[in-house]
Amino acid sequence: MHKEENGKDIDKKELQQLTKVQIYFELFKQIFVLSACTFGGGFVIIGMIRKVFVDKLHWITEDEILDLTVIAQSTPGPLGVNMAVITGYRICGVPGALVCALAASLPPMLIISVISVFYNQFKDNRIIALLLQVMRAGVAAVIVDVVIDLTEKVIKTKKVLWMTLMVAAFIALVVFKVNIIWLIMICGAVGLVNSLTAGKEAVK
Amino acid sequence: MIYLQLFLAFAQIGLFSFGGGYAAVPLIQSQIVEIHHWMEMDQFADLITIAEMTPGPIAINCATFVGQQVAGVPGEILCTLGYVAPPFLVALFLIRLYMKYRNLRVVQGMITGLRPAIVAMIASAALSLLVLAVFDSSLAQLQITDFHAVEAVIFVVSLVLLRKFKVHPIAVIFGSGLVGTAVYLLI
């Protein structure tokens, strides 16, 4: 009974009310589950982290999660793990980052360890291939859901510049296959110039 | 000695792969197939297939698999550690910079400009995934005749469940896998 109460409360409790150990445990649990279920690459885990830490736990704000995404993008290596590490650091410093790195790396390690033993059976199993193929439809829905939320957010700024930049960046990526690094640099420069020319009002 | 080689090989991969999982694939290939000959090319192709089929970053899957095949469990741990540690340090460095300077106007201006770009990046990843799910091909090779009705219906239903009924994403992913597999086995 006590456990159930705890489980329900933890969603609503402010970060400050939790002990360090509770925070580490919750971080580990959330990231471990997300990492175990992220079929489809780093952007899926970003969407999931947003869902859990912004919508459900309210530990991070919507704006901040986008900033953290920029940082994760600018870091070499696995996007999903980097995002987890940065989220962990934001919530409780270096120990949080370590907990999240471990929680994000363990599930794929465990799964591959098992698979590497049953390598041939796994590769040729029809049901598994089918399951993984149809599961992509669900993964696509999760990401599209996140994209709708984020797009609404950009539209709500009511700034033509940001809406244009978003559409232009999308076309640049999809049609012209522009390198992400270039896109980050150009959009950063646009934001910088905008904040310098538009005066203090441009920056909230 | 092999342990050190494994660790360093994957540390290099971790440090130089910008832009997500697929950016790491050519680096992994050069290290484990061409430089160190830990794997043959056809084994490597199988490895990529398995990595794609399972959750988690593709390069961690590769690191674990290579480490395990070359030097057992210790190899597995060292490869993954080698791959994760350098980006971990870079990430910590960048987040500390961000926390320290995020209130500067210049930095805020830059970040504000980056937000629409990040939304566009996630949107483009979403589009590729959607095309892969519904047409089983990449965007460049898209053909209308490849349309998979089952996946399309699952996608729409999943999206409604997520948006209207706020169902947990993980439940949606596994639910879609189970329902879809059942439908394919029945028809």
Coordinates of C-alpha atoms in Angstrom, one line a residue:
Chain A
M1 CA 0.0 0.0 0.0
H2 CA 2.8 2.4 1.0
K3 CA 4.5 1.7 -2.3
E4 CA 1.4 2.5 -4.4
E5 CA 0.9 5.8 -2.6
N6 CA 4.5 6.7 -3.4
G7 CA 4.2 5.7 -7.0
K8 CA 1.2 7.9 -7.5
D9 CA 2.6 10.9 -5.6
I10 CA 5.9 11.0 -7.3
D11 CA 4.4 12.4 -10.6
K12 CA 3.0 15.5 -8.9
K13 CA 5.7 16.1 -6.4
E14 CA 7.9 19.0 -7.0
L15 CA 11.6 18.2 -7.6
Q16 CA 12.6 19.9 -4.4
Q17 CA 10.4 17.7 -2.2
L18 CA 12.2 14.5 -3.4
T19 CA 15.3 13.2 -1.8
K20 CA 18.4 12.8 -4.0
V21 CA 18.0 9.0 -4.0
Q22 CA 14.4 9.2 -5.1
I23 CA 15.4 11.5 -7.9
Y24 CA 18.2 9.2 -9.1
F25 CA 15.9 6.3 -8.9
E26 CA 13.2 8.0 -10.9
L27 CA 15.7 9.3 -13.5
F28 CA 17.2 5.8 -13.9
K29 CA 13.8 4.2 -14.2
Q30 CA 12.4 6.6 -16.8
I31 CA 15.5 6.7 -19.0
F32 CA 16.0 2.9 -18.8
V33 CA 12.5 2.3 -20.0
L34 CA 12.7 4.9 -22.7
S35 CA 16.0 3.5 -23.9
A36 CA 14.7 0.0 -24.0
C37 CA 11.8 1.1 -26.2
T38 CA 13.4 3.6 -28.6
F39 CA 13.1 1.9 -31.9
G40 CA 13.9 4.4 -34.6
G41 CA 16.8 6.5 -33.5
G42 CA 17.7 9.5 -31.4
F43 CA 14.9 11.8 -32.2
V44 CA 12.4 9.3 -30.8
I45 CA 14.1 9.3 -27.5
I46 CA 14.1 13.2 -27.5
G47 CA 10.3 13.0 -28.1
M48 CA 9.9 10.5 -25.3
I49 CA 12.1 12.5 -22.9
R50 CA 10.0 15.5 -23.6
K51 CA 6.8 13.6 -22.9
V52 CA 8.0 12.2 -19.6
F53 CA 10.0 15.1 -18.2
V54 CA 7.9 18.0 -19.5
D55 CA 4.3 16.7 -19.7
K56 CA 4.3 14.1 -17.0
L57 CA 6.8 15.0 -14.3
H58 CA 7.1 18.8 -15.0
W59 CA 10.8 18.7 -14.1
I60 CA 11.9 20.6 -17.2
T61 CA 10.1 23.4 -19.2
E62 CA 9.2 23.1 -22.8
D63 CA 11.6 25.8 -23.9
E64 CA 14.4 24.3 -22.0
I65 CA 14.0 20.9 -23.6
L66 CA 14.5 22.5 -27.0
D67 CA 17.7 24.1 -25.8
L68 CA 18.9 20.8 -24.4
T69 CA 18.1 19.3 -27.8
V70 CA 20.4 21.8 -29.4
I71 CA 23.2 20.9 -27.1
A72 CA 22.7 17.2 -27.6
Q73 CA 22.7 17.8 -31.4
S74 CA 26.0 19.7 -31.1
T75 CA 27.7 16.9 -29.2
P76 CA 29.3 14.0 -31.1
G77 CA 28.2 10.4 -30.5
P78 CA 24.8 8.9 -29.8
L79 CA 22.0 11.5 -29.8
G80 CA 19.7 9.5 -27.4
V81 CA 22.5 8.9 -24.8
N82 CA 23.7 12.5 -25.0
M83 CA 20.1 13.8 -24.6
A84 CA 19.7 11.6 -21.5
V85 CA 23.1 12.8 -20.1
I86 CA 22.2 16.4 -20.6
T87 CA 18.7 16.0 -19.1
G88 CA 20.3 14.2 -16.1
Y89 CA 22.8 17.0 -15.6
R90 CA 20.1 19.6 -15.8
I91 CA 18.1 17.8 -13.1
C92 CA 20.8 16.9 -10.7
G93 CA 24.3 17.7 -11.9
V94 CA 27.1 15.2 -12.6
P95 CA 25.7 12.3 -10.6
G96 CA 22.4 12.7 -12.6
A97 CA 24.3 12.7 -15.8
L98 CA 26.1 9.5 -14.8
V99 CA 22.9 7.8 -13.8
C100 CA 21.3 8.7 -17.1
A101 CA 24.3 7.6 -19.2
L102 CA 24.2 4.2 -17.5
A103 CA 20.4 3.9 -17.8
A104 CA 20.5 4.8 -21.5
S105 CA 23.4 2.5 -22.4
L106 CA 22.4 -0.6 -20.4
P107 CA 19.2 -1.7 -22.3
P108 CA 20.8 -1.9 -25.8
M109 CA 23.8 -3.6 -24.3
L110 CA 21.7 -6.3 -22.6
I111 CA 19.5 -6.8 -25.6
I112 CA 22.5 -7.2 -28.0
S113 CA 24.3 -9.5 -25.6
V114 CA 21.3 -11.8 -25.7
I115 CA 20.9 -11.5 -29.5
S116 CA 24.6 -12.1 -30.2
V117 CA 24.1 -15.5 -28.6
F118 CA 21.0 -16.4 -30.7
Y119 CA 22.2 -14.4 -33.7
N120 CA 21.1 -16.8 -36.5
Q121 CA 17.7 -17.7 -35.1
F122 CA 16.9 -14.1 -34.5
K123 CA 17.9 -13.0 -38.0
D124 CA 15.7 -15.5 -39.7
N125 CA 12.6 -15.4 -37.5
R126 CA 9.6 -14.2 -39.5
I127 CA 7.5 -13.2 -36.5
I128 CA 10.2 -11.0 -35.1
A129 CA 10.8 -9.4 -38.5
L130 CA 7.1 -8.7 -38.8
L131 CA 6.7 -7.3 -35.3
L132 CA 9.6 -4.9 -35.8
Q133 CA 8.3 -3.8 -39.2
V134 CA 4.7 -2.9 -38.0
M135 CA 6.0 -1.4 -34.8
R136 CA 7.5 1.4 -36.9
A137 CA 4.0 2.7 -37.6
G138 CA 3.5 3.3 -33.8
V139 CA 7.0 4.9 -33.5
A140 CA 6.1 7.2 -36.4
A141 CA 2.9 8.2 -34.6
V142 CA 4.8 9.0 -31.4
I143 CA 7.2 11.3 -33.3
V144 CA 4.5 13.0 -35.3
D145 CA 2.6 13.7 -32.1
V146 CA 5.7 15.5 -30.7
V147 CA 6.1 17.4 -34.0
I148 CA 2.5 18.7 -33.8
D149 CA 3.0 19.9 -30.2
L150 CA 6.3 21.6 -31.1
T151 CA 4.9 23.2 -34.3
E152 CA 2.0 24.6 -32.4
K153 CA 4.5 26.1 -30.0
V154 CA 6.4 27.9 -32.8
I155 CA 3.1 29.2 -34.3
K156 CA 2.0 30.5 -30.9
T157 CA 5.1 32.9 -30.9
K158 CA 3.2 34.7 -33.7
K159 CA 6.5 35.7 -35.2
V160 CA 6.7 35.4 -39.0
L161 CA 10.4 35.1 -38.8
W162 CA 10.4 31.9 -36.7
M163 CA 7.6 30.3 -38.7
T164 CA 9.5 31.0 -41.9
L165 CA 12.7 29.7 -40.5
M166 CA 11.0 26.5 -39.4
V167 CA 9.5 25.9 -42.8
A168 CA 12.7 26.9 -44.6
A169 CA 14.8 24.6 -42.4
F170 CA 12.4 21.7 -43.0
I171 CA 12.6 22.2 -46.8
A172 CA 16.4 22.5 -46.6
L173 CA 16.6 19.2 -44.7
V174 CA 14.1 17.1 -46.7
V175 CA 14.5 18.5 -50.2
F176 CA 18.1 19.7 -50.3
K177 CA 19.6 17.3 -47.7
V178 CA 21.5 20.2 -46.1
N179 CA 23.9 19.1 -43.4
I180 CA 22.6 19.5 -39.9
I181 CA 25.8 21.2 -38.7
W182 CA 25.3 24.0 -41.3
L183 CA 21.6 24.3 -40.4
I184 CA 22.5 24.8 -36.7
M185 CA 25.1 27.4 -37.6
I186 CA 22.9 29.4 -40.0
C187 CA 19.8 29.4 -37.7
G188 CA 21.9 30.4 -34.7
A189 CA 23.3 33.3 -36.8
V190 CA 19.8 34.4 -37.8
G191 CA 18.7 34.3 -34.2
L192 CA 21.8 36.2 -33.1
V193 CA 21.4 39.0 -35.8
N194 CA 17.7 39.2 -35.0
S195 CA 18.3 39.7 -31.3
L196 CA 21.0 42.4 -32.0
T197 CA 18.9 44.3 -34.5
A198 CA 15.5 44.1 -33.0
G199 CA 16.6 45.4 -29.6
K200 CA 15.7 44.1 -26.2
E201 CA 12.1 43.3 -27.1
A202 CA 13.1 40.4 -29.4
V203 CA 14.4 38.4 -26.5
K204 CA 12.1 37.4 -23.7
Chain B
M1 CA 46.2 -5.2 -25.4
I2 CA 43.2 -6.1 -27.5
Y3 CA 41.1 -4.4 -24.8
L4 CA 42.9 -1.2 -25.2
Q5 CA 42.6 -1.4 -29.0
L6 CA 38.8 -2.0 -28.7
F7 CA 38.4 0.9 -26.3
L8 CA 40.4 3.3 -28.5
A9 CA 38.7 2.3 -31.7
F10 CA 35.3 3.1 -30.3
A11 CA 36.5 6.2 -28.5
Q12 CA 37.4 7.5 -31.9
I13 CA 34.1 6.6 -33.3
G14 CA 32.3 8.3 -30.5
L15 CA 34.3 11.5 -30.8
F16 CA 33.9 11.9 -34.5
S17 CA 30.4 10.9 -35.3
F18 CA 28.3 14.0 -35.5
G19 CA 24.7 13.9 -36.6
G20 CA 23.2 10.7 -35.1
G21 CA 23.4 7.0 -35.6
Y22 CA 23.9 6.6 -39.3
A23 CA 26.7 9.1 -39.3
A24 CA 28.6 6.6 -37.2
V25 CA 28.2 3.6 -39.5
P26 CA 31.0 4.5 -42.0
L27 CA 33.3 5.2 -39.0
I28 CA 32.5 1.9 -37.4
Q29 CA 33.1 0.1 -40.7
S30 CA 36.5 1.7 -41.2
Q31 CA 37.6 0.8 -37.7
I32 CA 36.3 -2.7 -37.3
V33 CA 36.4 -4.0 -40.9
E34 CA 39.2 -2.1 -42.6
I35 CA 41.7 -1.1 -39.9
H36 CA 41.4 -3.9 -37.3
H37 CA 39.8 -6.7 -39.3
W38 CA 37.6 -7.7 -36.4
M39 CA 34.8 -8.5 -38.8
E40 CA 34.2 -9.4 -42.4
M41 CA 32.1 -7.1 -44.6
D42 CA 29.1 -9.5 -44.8
Q43 CA 29.1 -10.0 -41.0
F44 CA 29.2 -6.2 -40.7
A45 CA 26.1 -5.9 -42.9
D46 CA 24.3 -8.4 -40.7
L47 CA 25.3 -6.4 -37.7
I48 CA 23.8 -3.3 -39.1
T49 CA 20.5 -5.1 -39.8
I50 CA 20.3 -6.4 -36.3
A51 CA 21.2 -3.0 -34.9
E52 CA 18.4 -1.4 -36.9
M53 CA 15.9 -4.0 -35.7
T54 CA 16.6 -3.5 -32.0
P55 CA 16.1 -0.5 -29.8
G56 CA 18.9 1.8 -28.8
P57 CA 21.6 3.8 -30.6
I58 CA 22.9 1.9 -33.6
A59 CA 26.6 2.5 -32.6
I60 CA 26.0 1.1 -29.0
N61 CA 24.5 -2.0 -30.6
C62 CA 27.6 -2.3 -32.8
A63 CA 30.0 -1.7 -30.0
T64 CA 28.4 -4.3 -27.8
F65 CA 28.3 -6.9 -30.6
V66 CA 31.8 -6.3 -31.8
G67 CA 33.2 -6.3 -28.2
Q68 CA 31.3 -9.5 -27.4
Q69 CA 32.5 -11.3 -30.6
V70 CA 36.2 -10.2 -30.2
A71 CA 36.7 -10.4 -26.4
G72 CA 33.6 -11.5 -24.6
V73 CA 31.8 -9.6 -21.8
P74 CA 34.8 -7.4 -20.8
G75 CA 35.2 -6.4 -24.5
E76 CA 31.6 -5.6 -24.7
I77 CA 31.8 -3.3 -21.7
L78 CA 35.0 -1.6 -22.8
C79 CA 33.7 -1.0 -26.4
T80 CA 30.5 0.6 -25.1
L81 CA 32.4 2.6 -22.5
G82 CA 34.9 3.8 -25.1
Y83 CA 32.1 4.9 -27.4
V84 CA 30.0 6.7 -24.7
A85 CA 32.7 8.3 -22.6
P86 CA 34.1 11.0 -25.0
P87 CA 30.6 12.3 -26.0
F88 CA 29.7 12.2 -22.3
L89 CA 32.5 14.6 -21.5
V90 CA 31.7 16.9 -24.5
A91 CA 28.0 16.9 -23.5
L92 CA 28.9 17.9 -19.9
F93 CA 31.2 20.7 -21.1
L94 CA 28.5 22.1 -23.4
I95 CA 25.6 21.9 -20.8
R96 CA 27.8 23.7 -18.2
L97 CA 28.5 26.5 -20.8
Y98 CA 24.8 26.7 -21.4
M99 CA 23.8 26.9 -17.8
K100 CA 26.4 29.5 -17.2
Y101 CA 25.7 31.8 -20.2
R102 CA 22.1 31.1 -21.1
N103 CA 21.0 34.5 -19.7
L104 CA 23.3 36.4 -21.9
R105 CA 21.4 38.2 -24.6
V106 CA 23.7 37.1 -27.4
V107 CA 23.3 33.4 -26.4
Q108 CA 19.5 33.8 -26.0
G109 CA 19.2 35.3 -29.4
M110 CA 21.1 32.3 -30.9
I111 CA 19.1 29.8 -29.0
T112 CA 15.8 31.4 -30.1
G113 CA 16.9 31.1 -33.7
L114 CA 17.8 27.4 -33.2
R115 CA 14.4 26.4 -31.8
P116 CA 12.6 26.5 -35.1
A117 CA 15.5 24.6 -36.7
I118 CA 15.3 21.8 -34.1
V119 CA 11.5 21.5 -34.7
A120 CA 12.3 21.2 -38.4
M121 CA 14.9 18.5 -37.7
I122 CA 12.5 16.4 -35.6
A123 CA 9.9 16.9 -38.3
S124 CA 12.2 15.7 -41.1
A125 CA 13.1 12.6 -39.0
A126 CA 9.4 12.0 -38.4
L127 CA 8.7 12.2 -42.1
S128 CA 11.4 9.7 -43.0
L129 CA 10.1 7.3 -40.3
L130 CA 6.5 7.7 -41.5
V131 CA 7.5 6.9 -45.1
L132 CA 9.6 3.9 -43.9
A133 CA 6.7 2.7 -41.9
V134 CA 3.9 3.1 -44.5
F135 CA 5.8 2.5 -47.7
D136 CA 8.7 0.4 -46.4
S137 CA 11.2 2.6 -48.4
S138 CA 13.2 5.7 -48.1
L139 CA 11.9 9.1 -49.1
A140 CA 14.0 9.2 -52.3
Q141 CA 12.8 5.9 -53.6
L142 CA 9.1 6.4 -52.6
Q143 CA 6.6 4.7 -54.9
I144 CA 2.8 5.0 -54.3
T145 CA 2.3 1.3 -55.2
D146 CA 4.3 0.3 -52.1
F147 CA 1.5 1.7 -49.9
H148 CA 0.9 -0.6 -46.9
A149 CA -2.7 -0.1 -45.7
V150 CA -2.2 -2.0 -42.4
E151 CA 0.6 0.2 -41.3
A152 CA -1.2 3.4 -42.4
V153 CA -4.3 2.5 -40.4
I154 CA -2.1 1.6 -37.3
F155 CA -0.4 5.0 -37.7
V156 CA -3.6 7.0 -37.8
V157 CA -5.2 5.0 -34.9
S158 CA -1.9 5.4 -32.8
L159 CA -1.9 9.2 -33.5
V160 CA -5.5 9.5 -32.3
L161 CA -4.8 7.5 -29.2
L162 CA -1.8 9.7 -28.4
R163 CA -3.4 13.0 -29.1
K164 CA -7.0 12.5 -27.9
F165 CA -6.7 9.9 -25.3
K166 CA -3.1 10.7 -24.0
V167 CA -2.1 7.0 -24.1
H168 CA 1.5 6.4 -23.0
P169 CA 3.8 6.3 -26.1
I170 CA 5.4 3.0 -25.1
A171 CA 2.0 1.3 -24.8
V172 CA 1.2 2.7 -28.3
I173 CA 4.5 1.3 -29.8
F174 CA 4.1 -2.2 -28.4
G175 CA 0.3 -2.2 -29.0
S176 CA 0.9 -1.3 -32.6
G177 CA 3.5 -4.1 -33.0
L178 CA 1.2 -6.7 -31.5
V179 CA -2.0 -5.7 -33.3
G180 CA -0.1 -5.3 -36.6
T181 CA 1.6 -8.7 -36.3
A182 CA -1.7 -10.4 -35.5
V183 CA -3.4 -8.8 -38.5
Y184 CA -0.6 -9.9 -40.9
L185 CA -0.7 -13.4 -39.5
L186 CA -4.5 -13.6 -40.0
I187 CA -4.7 -12.3 -43.5

